[in-house]
Coordinates of C-alpha atoms in Angstrom, one line a residue:
X846 CA 0.0 0.0 0.0
X847 CA 1.5 3.3 -1.0
X848 CA 2.1 6.1 1.5
X849 CA -0.6 8.3 -0.1
X850 CA -3.2 5.5 0.1
X851 CA -2.1 4.8 3.7
X852 CA -2.6 8.5 4.6
X853 CA -6.0 8.7 3.0
X854 CA -7.1 5.5 4.7
X855 CA -5.9 6.9 8.1
X856 CA -7.8 10.1 7.5
X857 CA -11.0 8.1 6.7
X858 CA -10.6 6.0 9.8
X859 CA -10.3 9.1 11.9
X860 CA -13.2 10.8 10.1
X861 CA -15.7 7.9 10.9
X862 CA -16.0 8.4 14.7
X863 CA -15.9 12.2 14.2
X864 CA -18.9 12.1 11.8
X865 CA -20.8 9.6 14.0
X866 CA -20.3 11.9 17.0
X867 CA -21.7 14.9 15.0
X868 CA -24.7 12.9 14.1
X869 CA -25.3 11.8 17.7
X870 CA -25.0 15.4 19.0
X871 CA -27.3 16.9 16.3
X872 CA -30.0 14.2 16.7
X873 CA -30.2 14.3 20.5
X874 CA -30.1 18.1 20.6
X875 CA -33.0 18.1 18.1
X876 CA -34.9 15.4 20.0
X877 CA -34.8 17.6 23.2
X878 CA -36.6 20.4 21.4
X879 CA -40.3 21.0 21.0
X880 CA -41.6 20.3 24.5
X881 CA -45.4 20.3 25.1
X882 CA -47.2 23.4 26.4
X883 CA -48.0 22.0 29.8
X884 CA -51.1 24.0 30.7
X885 CA -54.1 22.4 32.3
X886 CA -56.5 20.5 29.9
X887 CA -59.5 20.7 32.2
X888 CA -60.1 21.3 35.9
X889 CA -62.1 19.6 38.7
X890 CA -63.7 22.0 41.2
X891 CA -64.4 21.0 44.8
X892 CA -66.9 23.7 45.4
X893 CA -67.7 22.7 49.0
X894 CA -64.1 23.4 50.0
X895 CA -63.3 26.0 47.3
X896 CA -60.4 23.9 45.8
X897 CA -59.6 23.5 42.1
X898 CA -57.6 20.5 40.8
X899 CA -56.0 21.2 37.4
X900 CA -55.9 18.1 35.1
X901 CA -52.6 18.1 33.2
X902 CA -52.5 14.7 31.5
X903 CA -54.5 12.6 29.2
X904 CA -54.7 9.8 31.9
X905 CA -54.9 10.7 35.5
X906 CA -55.2 8.6 38.7
X907 CA -57.7 10.1 41.1
X908 CA -57.4 9.1 44.7
X909 CA -56.0 9.6 48.2
X910 CA -52.5 8.3 47.6
X911 CA -49.6 10.7 47.4
X912 CA -48.7 9.2 44.0
X913 CA -52.1 10.2 42.5
X914 CA -52.2 12.7 39.7
X915 CA -55.3 14.3 41.3
X916 CA -54.9 13.8 45.1
X917 CA -58.2 14.2 47.1
X918 CA -57.5 14.4 50.8
X919 CA -60.6 12.6 51.9
X920 CA -60.4 9.5 54.1
X921 CA -63.5 8.0 52.4
X922 CA -61.7 8.1 49.0
X923 CA -59.6 5.0 48.1
X924 CA -55.9 5.3 47.5
X925 CA -56.3 4.7 43.8
X926 CA -60.0 5.4 43.4
X927 CA -60.6 6.1 39.7
X928 CA -58.9 7.0 36.5
X929 CA -59.9 10.1 34.5
X930 CA -58.8 9.8 30.9
X931 CA -59.1 11.6 27.6
X932 CA -59.8 10.0 24.2
X933 CA -60.7 11.4 20.8
X934 CA -64.4 11.0 21.7
X935 CA -64.1 13.0 24.9
X936 CA -63.4 12.5 28.6
X937 CA -64.1 9.4 30.6
X938 CA -63.9 8.2 34.2
X939 CA -63.4 4.6 35.3
X940 CA -63.8 3.1 38.7
X941 CA -60.6 1.1 39.5
X942 CA -62.0 -1.1 42.3
X943 CA -62.7 1.5 44.9
X944 CA -64.7 0.8 48.1
X945 CA -67.4 3.3 47.6
X946 CA -67.6 3.5 43.8
X947 CA -67.8 6.5 41.4
X948 CA -71.0 8.5 40.9
X949 CA -71.6 10.9 38.0
X950 CA -74.6 13.2 38.6
X951 CA -75.7 10.9 41.4
X952 CA -75.7 7.7 39.4
X953 CA -73.1 5.0 40.0
X954 CA -70.9 4.2 37.1
X955 CA -70.0 0.9 35.5
X956 CA -66.8 0.5 33.4
X957 CA -65.6 3.5 31.4
X958 CA -68.2 6.3 31.7
X959 CA -68.3 9.5 29.7
X960 CA -68.2 12.9 31.5
X961 CA -68.9 16.4 30.2
X962 CA -68.5 20.0 31.2
X963 CA -70.7 20.7 34.2
X964 CA -71.0 17.0 35.3
X965 CA -70.5 16.3 39.0
X966 CA -68.2 13.4 39.9
X967 CA -68.6 12.0 43.4
X968 CA -65.7 9.9 45.0
X969 CA -66.1 9.0 48.6
X970 CA -67.7 12.1 50.3
X971 CA -66.2 14.5 47.8
X972 CA -68.0 15.9 44.8
X973 CA -66.0 17.4 41.9
X974 CA -67.4 19.5 39.1
X975 CA -65.8 19.2 35.7
X976 CA -64.9 22.6 34.3
X977 CA -63.1 24.0 31.3
X978 CA -59.5 25.1 32.1
X979 CA -58.5 28.7 32.5
X980 CA -56.7 30.6 29.9
X981 CA -53.4 28.7 29.4
X982 CA -51.3 31.8 30.4
X983 CA -53.2 32.4 33.6
X984 CA -53.2 28.7 34.5
X985 CA -49.5 28.4 33.9
X986 CA -48.8 31.4 36.2
X987 CA -51.0 30.0 39.0
X988 CA -49.4 26.5 38.6
X989 CA -45.9 28.0 38.3
X990 CA -45.4 26.3 35.0
X991 CA -42.8 28.0 32.8
X992 CA -43.9 28.6 29.2
X993 CA -42.1 26.3 26.7
X994 CA -38.9 27.6 25.1
X995 CA -39.4 28.3 21.4
X996 CA -36.4 26.6 19.7
X997 CA -36.2 25.3 16.2
X998 CA -35.2 21.7 15.7
X999 CA -32.1 20.7 13.7
X1000 CA -32.8 20.2 10.0
X1001 CA -33.3 16.5 9.5
X1002 CA -32.2 16.8 5.9
X1003 CA -28.9 18.1 7.3
X1004 CA -28.6 15.0 9.5
X1005 CA -29.4 12.6 6.7
X1006 CA -26.8 14.4 4.5
X1007 CA -24.1 13.8 7.2
X1008 CA -25.2 10.1 7.4
X1009 CA -24.8 9.9 3.6
X1010 CA -21.3 11.2 4.0
X1011 CA -20.6 8.6 6.7
X1012 CA -21.8 5.7 4.5
X1013 CA -19.6 7.1 1.6
X1014 CA -16.6 7.3 3.9
X1015 CA -17.1 3.8 5.2
X1016 CA -17.5 2.5 1.6
X1017 CA -14.3 4.3 0.5
X1018 CA -12.4 2.9 3.4
X1019 CA -13.6 -0.6 2.5
X1020 CA -12.5 0.0 -1.1
X1021 CA -9.0 1.2 -0.2
X1022 CA -8.4 -1.4 2.5
X1023 CA -9.7 -4.5 0.6
X1024 CA -9.1 -3.4 -3.0
X1025 CA -12.7 -4.4 -3.8
X1026 CA -15.8 -2.2 -4.2
X1027 CA -18.2 -4.8 -2.8
X1028 CA -19.8 -2.3 -0.4
X1029 CA -20.5 0.4 -3.1
X1030 CA -23.8 -1.0 -4.4
X1031 CA -25.0 -1.6 -0.8
X1032 CA -24.1 2.0 0.1
X1033 CA -26.1 3.4 -2.9
X1034 CA -29.1 1.2 -2.2
X1035 CA -29.0 2.1 1.5
X1036 CA -28.8 5.9 0.8
X1037 CA -31.6 5.7 -1.7
X1038 CA -33.8 3.8 0.8
X1039 CA -32.9 6.3 3.6
X1040 CA -33.9 9.4 1.6
X1041 CA -37.0 7.7 0.3
X1042 CA -38.1 6.7 3.8
X1043 CA -37.5 10.3 5.0
X1044 CA -39.5 11.8 2.0
X1045 CA -42.4 9.4 2.6
X1046 CA -42.4 10.2 6.4
X1047 CA -42.5 14.0 5.8
X1048 CA -44.6 14.3 2.7
X1049 CA -47.1 11.4 3.2
X1050 CA -47.3 10.8 6.9
X1051 CA -46.5 14.4 7.8
X1052 CA -44.1 13.5 10.6
X1053 CA -42.7 16.5 12.4
X1054 CA -39.5 14.8 13.5
X1055 CA -37.1 12.2 12.0
X1056 CA -34.2 12.2 14.5
X1057 CA -35.0 8.9 16.1
X1058 CA -35.2 7.2 12.7
X1059 CA -31.9 8.9 11.7
X1060 CA -30.1 7.3 14.6
X1061 CA -31.5 3.9 13.8
X1062 CA -30.5 4.4 10.1
X1063 CA -27.0 5.4 11.2
X1064 CA -26.6 2.2 13.2
X1065 CA -28.2 0.1 10.5
X1066 CA -26.1 1.6 7.7
X1067 CA -22.9 1.1 9.7
X1068 CA -23.8 -2.5 10.3
X1069 CA -24.7 -3.1 6.6
X1070 CA -21.4 -1.8 5.3
X1071 CA -19.5 -3.7 8.0
X1072 CA -21.2 -6.9 6.9
X1073 CA -21.1 -6.1 3.2
X1074 CA -17.3 -5.6 3.0
X1075 CA -16.8 -9.2 4.4
X1076 CA -19.7 -10.9 2.6
X1077 CA -21.8 -9.0 0.0
X1078 CA -24.7 -11.5 0.5
X1079 CA -25.0 -10.7 4.2
X1080 CA -25.1 -7.0 3.3
X1081 CA -28.1 -7.6 1.0
X1082 CA -29.8 -9.7 3.6
X1083 CA -29.5 -6.8 6.0
X1084 CA -30.9 -4.3 3.5
X1085 CA -33.9 -6.5 2.8
X1086 CA -34.5 -7.0 6.6
X1087 CA -34.2 -3.2 7.1
X1088 CA -36.9 -2.6 4.4
X1089 CA -39.2 -5.1 6.2
X1090 CA -38.3 -3.5 9.5
X1091 CA -39.2 0.0 8.3
X1092 CA -42.5 -1.3 6.9
X1093 CA -43.3 -2.9 10.3
X1094 CA -42.2 0.3 12.0
X1095 CA -44.7 2.3 10.0
X1096 CA -47.5 -0.2 10.5
X1097 CA -47.0 -0.3 14.3
X1098 CA -47.1 3.5 14.5
X1099 CA -50.5 3.4 12.7
X1100 CA -51.6 0.6 14.9
X1101 CA -50.6 2.3 18.2
X1102 CA -52.1 5.6 17.2
X1103 CA -55.3 4.7 19.1
X1104 CA -54.4 3.1 22.5
X1105 CA -57.9 1.5 22.9
X1106 CA -57.3 -0.4 19.6
X1107 CA -54.1 -1.9 21.2
X1108 CA -56.0 -3.0 24.3
X1109 CA -58.5 -4.9 22.1
X1110 CA -55.8 -6.8 20.4
X1111 CA -53.5 -7.6 23.3
X1112 CA -54.9 -11.0 24.1
X1113 CA -54.7 -12.1 20.4
X1114 CA -51.1 -10.8 20.2
X1115 CA -50.1 -12.7 23.4
X1116 CA -51.7 -15.9 22.0
X1117 CA -49.9 -15.6 18.6
X1118 CA -46.6 -15.0 20.4
X1119 CA -47.0 -18.1 22.5
X1120 CA -48.1 -20.2 19.5
X1121 CA -45.0 -19.0 17.6
X1122 CA -42.7 -20.0 20.5
X1123 CA -44.4 -23.4 20.8
X1124 CA -44.1 -23.9 17.0
X1125 CA -40.4 -23.2 17.3
X1126 CA -40.1 -25.7 20.2
X1127 CA -41.8 -28.3 18.1
X1128 CA -40.2 -27.9 14.7
X1129 CA -37.3 -25.5 15.3
X1130 CA -33.6 -26.2 14.6
X1131 CA -31.0 -26.0 17.3
X1132 CA -28.1 -23.6 16.4
X1133 CA -25.3 -22.7 18.8
X1134 CA -27.0 -24.7 21.6
X1135 CA -30.4 -23.0 21.4
X1136 CA -33.4 -24.3 19.6
X1137 CA -34.8 -21.0 18.6
X1138 CA -34.8 -21.0 14.8
X1139 CA -37.4 -22.0 12.2
X1140 CA -35.7 -22.8 8.9
X1141 CA -37.8 -23.0 5.7
X1142 CA -35.5 -23.5 2.7
X1143 CA -33.2 -20.4 2.4
X1144 CA -35.3 -18.4 4.9
X1145 CA -34.6 -18.6 8.7
X1146 CA -36.7 -16.9 11.3
X1147 CA -36.3 -16.4 15.0
X1148 CA -39.8 -16.0 16.5
X1149 CA -38.4 -15.1 19.9
X1150 CA -37.4 -11.7 18.5
X1151 CA -41.0 -10.9 17.7
X1152 CA -42.1 -12.2 21.1
X1153 CA -40.2 -9.2 22.6
X1154 CA -42.7 -6.9 21.0
X1155 CA -45.6 -9.0 22.2
X1156 CA -44.2 -8.7 25.7
X1157 CA -44.4 -5.0 25.6
X1158 CA -47.9 -5.0 24.1
X1159 CA -49.1 -7.3 26.9
X1160 CA -47.2 -5.5 29.7
X1161 CA -48.1 -1.9 28.8
X1162 CA -51.6 -0.7 29.3
X1163 CA -53.8 2.3 29.5
X1164 CA -54.1 3.6 33.0
X1165 CA -57.7 2.3 33.6
X1166 CA -56.7 -1.2 32.6
X1167 CA -53.4 -0.9 34.5
X1168 CA -55.1 -0.6 37.8
X1169 CA -57.0 -3.9 37.6
X1170 CA -55.7 -7.2 39.1
X1171 CA -56.9 -9.2 36.1
X1172 CA -54.5 -7.3 33.9
X1173 CA -51.6 -7.9 36.2
X1174 CA -52.2 -11.6 36.6
X1175 CA -52.5 -12.0 32.8
X1176 CA -49.2 -10.3 32.3
X1177 CA -47.4 -12.4 34.9
X1178 CA -48.9 -15.6 33.3
X1179 CA -47.7 -14.5 29.9
X1180 CA -44.2 -13.8 31.0
X1181 CA -44.1 -17.1 33.0
X1182 CA -45.2 -19.2 30.0
X1183 CA -42.6 -17.5 27.7
X1184 CA -39.7 -17.9 30.0
X1185 CA -40.7 -21.5 30.6
X1186 CA -40.6 -22.1 26.8
X1187 CA -37.2 -20.4 26.5
X1188 CA -35.9 -22.8 29.2
X1189 CA -36.9 -25.8 27.1
X1190 CA -35.3 -24.1 24.1
X1191 CA -32.1 -23.5 26.1
X1192 CA -32.3 -19.9 24.9
X1193 CA -31.1 -18.3 28.2
X1194 CA -30.1 -15.0 26.6
X1195 CA -33.6 -14.2 25.5
X1196 CA -35.0 -15.5 28.8
X1197 CA -32.8 -13.0 30.6
X1198 CA -33.9 -10.2 28.3
X1199 CA -37.5 -11.1 29.0
X1200 CA -36.9 -11.1 32.8
X1201 CA -35.2 -7.7 32.8
X1202 CA -38.0 -6.4 30.6
X1203 CA -40.5 -7.8 33.1
X1204 CA -38.7 -5.9 36.0
X1205 CA -38.9 -2.6 34.0
X1206 CA -42.6 -3.1 33.4
X1207 CA -43.3 -4.2 36.9
X1208 CA -41.6 -1.2 38.4
X1209 CA -43.3 1.2 36.0
X1210 CA -46.7 -0.3 36.8
X1211 CA -46.3 -0.3 40.5
X1212 CA -43.6 2.3 41.2
X1213 CA -42.5 0.0 44.1
X1214 CA -39.0 -1.3 44.5
X1215 CA -40.3 -4.1 46.8
X1216 CA -42.1 -5.6 43.8
X1217 CA -38.8 -5.7 41.8
X1218 CA -36.9 -7.1 44.8
X1219 CA -39.5 -9.9 45.2
X1220 CA -39.3 -10.7 41.5
X1221 CA -35.5 -10.9 41.6
X1222 CA -35.6 -13.2 44.7
X1223 CA -38.1 -15.5 43.0
X1224 CA -35.9 -15.6 39.9
X1225 CA -32.8 -16.5 41.9
X1226 CA -34.7 -19.3 43.6
X1227 CA -35.8 -20.5 40.2
X1228 CA -32.2 -20.5 38.9
X1229 CA -31.1 -22.4 42.0
X1230 CA -33.8 -25.1 41.4
X1231 CA -32.9 -25.4 37.7
X1232 CA -29.2 -25.9 38.4
X1233 CA -30.0 -28.4 41.2
X1234 CA -32.0 -30.6 38.8
X1235 CA -30.1 -29.9 35.6
X1236 CA -26.5 -29.2 36.6
X1237 CA -25.3 -29.6 33.0
X1238 CA -26.7 -26.1 32.3
X1239 CA -24.0 -24.6 34.5
X1240 CA -21.3 -26.2 32.3
X1241 CA -22.3 -23.8 29.5
X1242 CA -21.1 -20.9 31.6
X1243 CA -18.1 -22.6 33.1
X1244 CA -15.7 -20.3 31.2
X1245 CA -17.3 -17.1 32.5
X1246 CA -14.6 -14.9 34.1
X1247 CA -12.0 -17.7 33.3
X1248 CA -11.8 -17.4 29.5
X1249 CA -8.0 -17.5 29.4
X1250 CA -8.1 -20.9 31.1
X1251 CA -10.4 -22.1 28.3
X1252 CA -8.7 -20.2 25.5
X1253 CA -8.9 -23.2 23.1
X1254 CA -12.4 -24.3 24.1
X1255 CA -15.3 -22.5 25.7
X1256 CA -13.5 -19.2 26.0
X1257 CA -12.1 -19.2 22.4
X1258 CA -14.3 -16.5 21.0
X1259 CA -13.8 -14.1 24.0
X1260 CA -10.1 -14.5 24.0
X1261 CA -9.8 -13.8 20.3
X1262 CA -12.1 -10.8 20.8
X1263 CA -9.8 -9.4 23.5
X1264 CA -6.7 -9.8 21.4
X1265 CA -8.0 -8.5 18.1
X1266 CA -10.0 -5.6 19.6
X1267 CA -6.9 -4.4 21.4
X1268 CA -5.0 -4.5 18.1
X1269 CA -7.5 -2.1 16.6
X1270 CA -6.6 0.8 18.9
X1271 CA -8.7 4.0 18.9
X1272 CA -9.3 4.3 15.1
X1273 CA -9.2 0.7 13.9
X1274 CA -7.1 -1.3 11.5
X1275 CA -9.4 -0.5 8.6
X1276 CA -12.3 -2.5 7.1
X1277 CA -11.4 -6.1 6.1
X1278 CA -7.9 -5.7 7.6
X1279 CA -8.8 -7.4 10.9
X1280 CA -8.5 -11.0 12.0
X1281 CA -11.6 -11.4 14.1
X1282 CA -13.6 -11.9 10.8
X1283 CA -12.2 -15.4 10.6
X1284 CA -13.7 -16.3 14.0
X1285 CA -17.2 -17.9 14.0
X1286 CA -20.1 -15.4 14.6
X1287 CA -17.8 -12.4 14.3
X1288 CA -20.5 -10.5 12.3
X1289 CA -23.3 -11.3 14.8
X1290 CA -22.4 -12.3 18.4
X1291 CA -18.9 -10.8 18.3
X1292 CA -19.7 -7.7 16.2
X1293 CA -18.7 -5.3 19.0
X1294 CA -15.2 -6.8 18.8
X1295 CA -15.2 -6.7 15.0
X1296 CA -16.2 -3.0 15.1
X1297 CA -13.5 -2.3 17.7
X1298 CA -10.8 -4.0 15.6
X1299 CA -11.7 -2.6 12.2
X1300 CA -13.4 0.7 13.0
X1301 CA -11.7 1.5 16.3
X1302 CA -12.7 1.5 19.9
X1303 CA -14.1 5.1 19.7
X1304 CA -16.5 4.1 16.9
X1305 CA -17.6 0.9 18.7
X1306 CA -18.3 2.9 21.9
X1307 CA -20.2 5.6 20.0
X1308 CA -22.4 3.0 18.4
X1309 CA -23.1 1.6 21.9
X1310 CA -23.8 5.1 23.3
X1311 CA -26.3 5.6 20.6
X1312 CA -28.2 2.5 21.7
X1313 CA -28.0 3.7 25.3
X1314 CA -29.4 7.1 24.2
X1315 CA -32.6 5.4 23.1
X1316 CA -33.4 4.6 26.8
X1317 CA -32.5 8.2 27.9
X1318 CA -34.8 9.6 25.3
X1319 CA -37.6 7.2 26.0
X1320 CA -37.5 8.2 29.7
X1321 CA -37.6 11.9 28.7
X1322 CA -40.7 11.6 26.5
X1323 CA -42.7 9.6 29.0
X1324 CA -43.6 12.8 30.8
X1325 CA -45.2 14.1 27.6
X1326 CA -47.0 10.9 26.5
X1327 CA -50.8 10.8 25.8
X1328 CA -51.2 7.5 27.7
X1329 CA -49.6 5.3 30.3
X1330 CA -49.4 2.7 27.5
X1331 CA -47.0 4.9 25.6
X1332 CA -44.9 5.7 28.7
X1333 CA -44.5 2.1 29.8
X1334 CA -44.0 0.8 26.2
X1335 CA -41.3 3.4 25.4
X1336 CA -39.3 2.9 28.6
X1337 CA -39.6 -0.9 28.2
X1338 CA -38.5 -0.8 24.6
X1339 CA -35.5 1.4 25.4
X1340 CA -34.6 -0.8 28.4
X1341 CA -34.9 -3.9 26.2
X1342 CA -32.6 -2.5 23.6
X1343 CA -30.0 -1.4 26.2
X1344 CA -30.2 -4.8 28.0
X1345 CA -29.7 -6.6 24.7
X1346 CA -26.7 -4.4 23.8
X1347 CA -25.2 -4.9 27.3
X1348 CA -25.5 -8.7 27.0
X1349 CA -23.7 -8.6 23.6
X1350 CA -20.9 -6.2 24.6
X1351 CA -20.3 -7.5 28.1
X1352 CA -20.7 -11.1 26.9
X1353 CA -17.8 -10.8 24.4
X1354 CA -15.7 -8.9 27.0
X1355 CA -16.3 -11.6 29.7
X1356 CA -18.0 -9.3 32.1
X1357 CA -21.2 -11.3 31.7
X1358 CA -21.7 -14.8 30.3
X1359 CA -21.7 -15.1 26.5
X1360 CA -25.4 -15.6 25.7
X1361 CA -25.3 -15.2 21.9
X1362 CA -27.6 -12.2 21.6
X1363 CA -27.1 -9.6 18.9
X1364 CA -26.1 -5.9 19.0
X1365 CA -29.3 -4.0 18.0
X1366 CA -29.3 -2.7 14.4
X1367 CA -25.6 -3.5 13.9
X1368 CA -25.2 -7.3 14.2
X1369 CA -25.9 -9.6 11.2
X1370 CA -29.4 -11.2 11.5
X1371 CA -32.5 -10.4 9.5
X1372 CA -35.0 -11.2 12.2
X1373 CA -33.0 -9.1 14.8
X1374 CA -33.0 -6.1 12.4
X1375 CA -36.7 -6.3 11.8
X1376 CA -37.5 -6.7 15.5
X1377 CA -35.3 -3.7 16.4
X1378 CA -37.2 -1.4 14.1
X1379 CA -40.4 -2.7 15.6
X1380 CA -39.1 -1.9 19.1
X1381 CA -38.1 1.5 18.0
X1382 CA -41.7 2.3 17.1
X1383 CA -42.7 2.1 20.8
X1384 CA -40.3 4.9 21.6
X1385 CA -41.5 7.0 18.6
X1386 CA -45.2 6.5 19.5
X1387 CA -44.5 8.0 22.9
X1388 CA -43.2 11.3 21.4
X1389 CA -46.1 13.7 21.3
X1390 CA -44.9 15.1 18.0
X1391 CA -45.5 11.8 16.3
X1392 CA -49.3 12.3 16.1
X1393 CA -49.5 16.0 16.7
X1394 CA -49.7 17.0 13.0
X1395 CA -52.8 14.9 12.5
X1396 CA -54.3 16.1 15.7
X1397 CA -53.8 19.7 14.7
X1398 CA -55.9 19.3 11.6
X1399 CA -59.0 18.1 13.3
X1400 CA -60.9 20.1 15.9
X1401 CA -60.8 18.4 19.4
X1402 CA -64.0 16.7 20.5
X1403 CA -62.7 16.5 24.1
X1404 CA -65.2 18.8 25.9
X1405 CA -68.7 18.7 24.5
X1406 CA -71.3 20.5 26.5
X1407 CA -74.3 18.3 27.5

């Protein structure tokens, strides 16, 4: 390699993490803009005590508990007495198993009951009158809510232009390092799809933001090029999977637009997920020790990836359903059945992801650390029982924290990952110039090590930080979600992606046992790519801007006068 080519290659290797860092900064800055004007939507007046309760959210717990959104200091009111919620048809109130019930205009309610301006809602010994909210400016001053800062979001077309440059730089690096332009067609197809997706989102669906999709596209594009320079066929598989994933993403955004529609389909989704897992258990093929693949000719599918989305659909609920014991027991039953099937599949990586996801949902549903501690204690007891009756399972993890002692056996992959990742340094050896590519599963289970060796430790860490940022953003948007379903689903999806990334990264670095899970969006695996886009839709749905364009075109029907 001539000195000139070597210098150009070095410049490209240094440019890659710099470009990725710029994309991350621009996207997360833009995602933090556009906060909701948090004025009261309606108000509840306790005229007997001359007290006004502002209603700030679409779904509100009404009760005596300190955690209630509308706290009524009345001993005859239950801790979680009722849920007041808003839908497109108007406002409704639902009794959530209170002792004294909920009365509207003197009549006891059953199920979800509509309420209108001027209606009198009786909970315990307290009667509240539904009123229109004050002028937003006056309400904000009384509630000490600062007006939203008016800031313009970063141009999404600028972000996509920078991603295009990143893909071009990666393709050029692959060409110079390998002498082959295998990645060039993949780069052209990917960029065309990316800009087409953006155009459709803005022009057809009228989306107001595209930053979340841009981050996912950056991860997907980097993974596609990383796979394509080693095996063009794998690159095309990833592109096809990304197309299917984007279609699934768009469908799920439409499906989740109406939370009540999701509630009607949750049981069917749960049944389909369990049937898919049972089918895998019956006719699935065992690969790498886990029987979690259904192979039909040239097509292979991993149904457990789609079961992750079903878990979120079942675990997340609108607030009125969330308060019922029936809903909680159904969720626990579903998670128990799934983890049991994973045990028989020997798919312990997915089982662990399911359990961590269960902990996130359990905490968000109850807000009680005692519930989480109890669940962890039960899981540890279950692990102890399993290892007592099936000690051979422990042998699969015997190399954990001792990989150097099993360097030619169970710890082979981790040892090679350590050695070759270290040789990559900060900016990598260059695409196709590494040696980890010759180790089994380097493009899937070991992809963090492959990225560290060929693209550099800085780039590998930036890709990981991007995935971690999904969780941070999901947590931020939950305060502005229209429904508890969106809040729980977004945080759970973000947590699931982070958990999966942690198992992949810490597994190959021997901090955790190697479980064989993929690095979201980056690892080779069509089913994983599709499922990751599906999980991203939960976070996108929680962003108020996702549906605000459509809402602004239609007059609200929220407060009809009887």
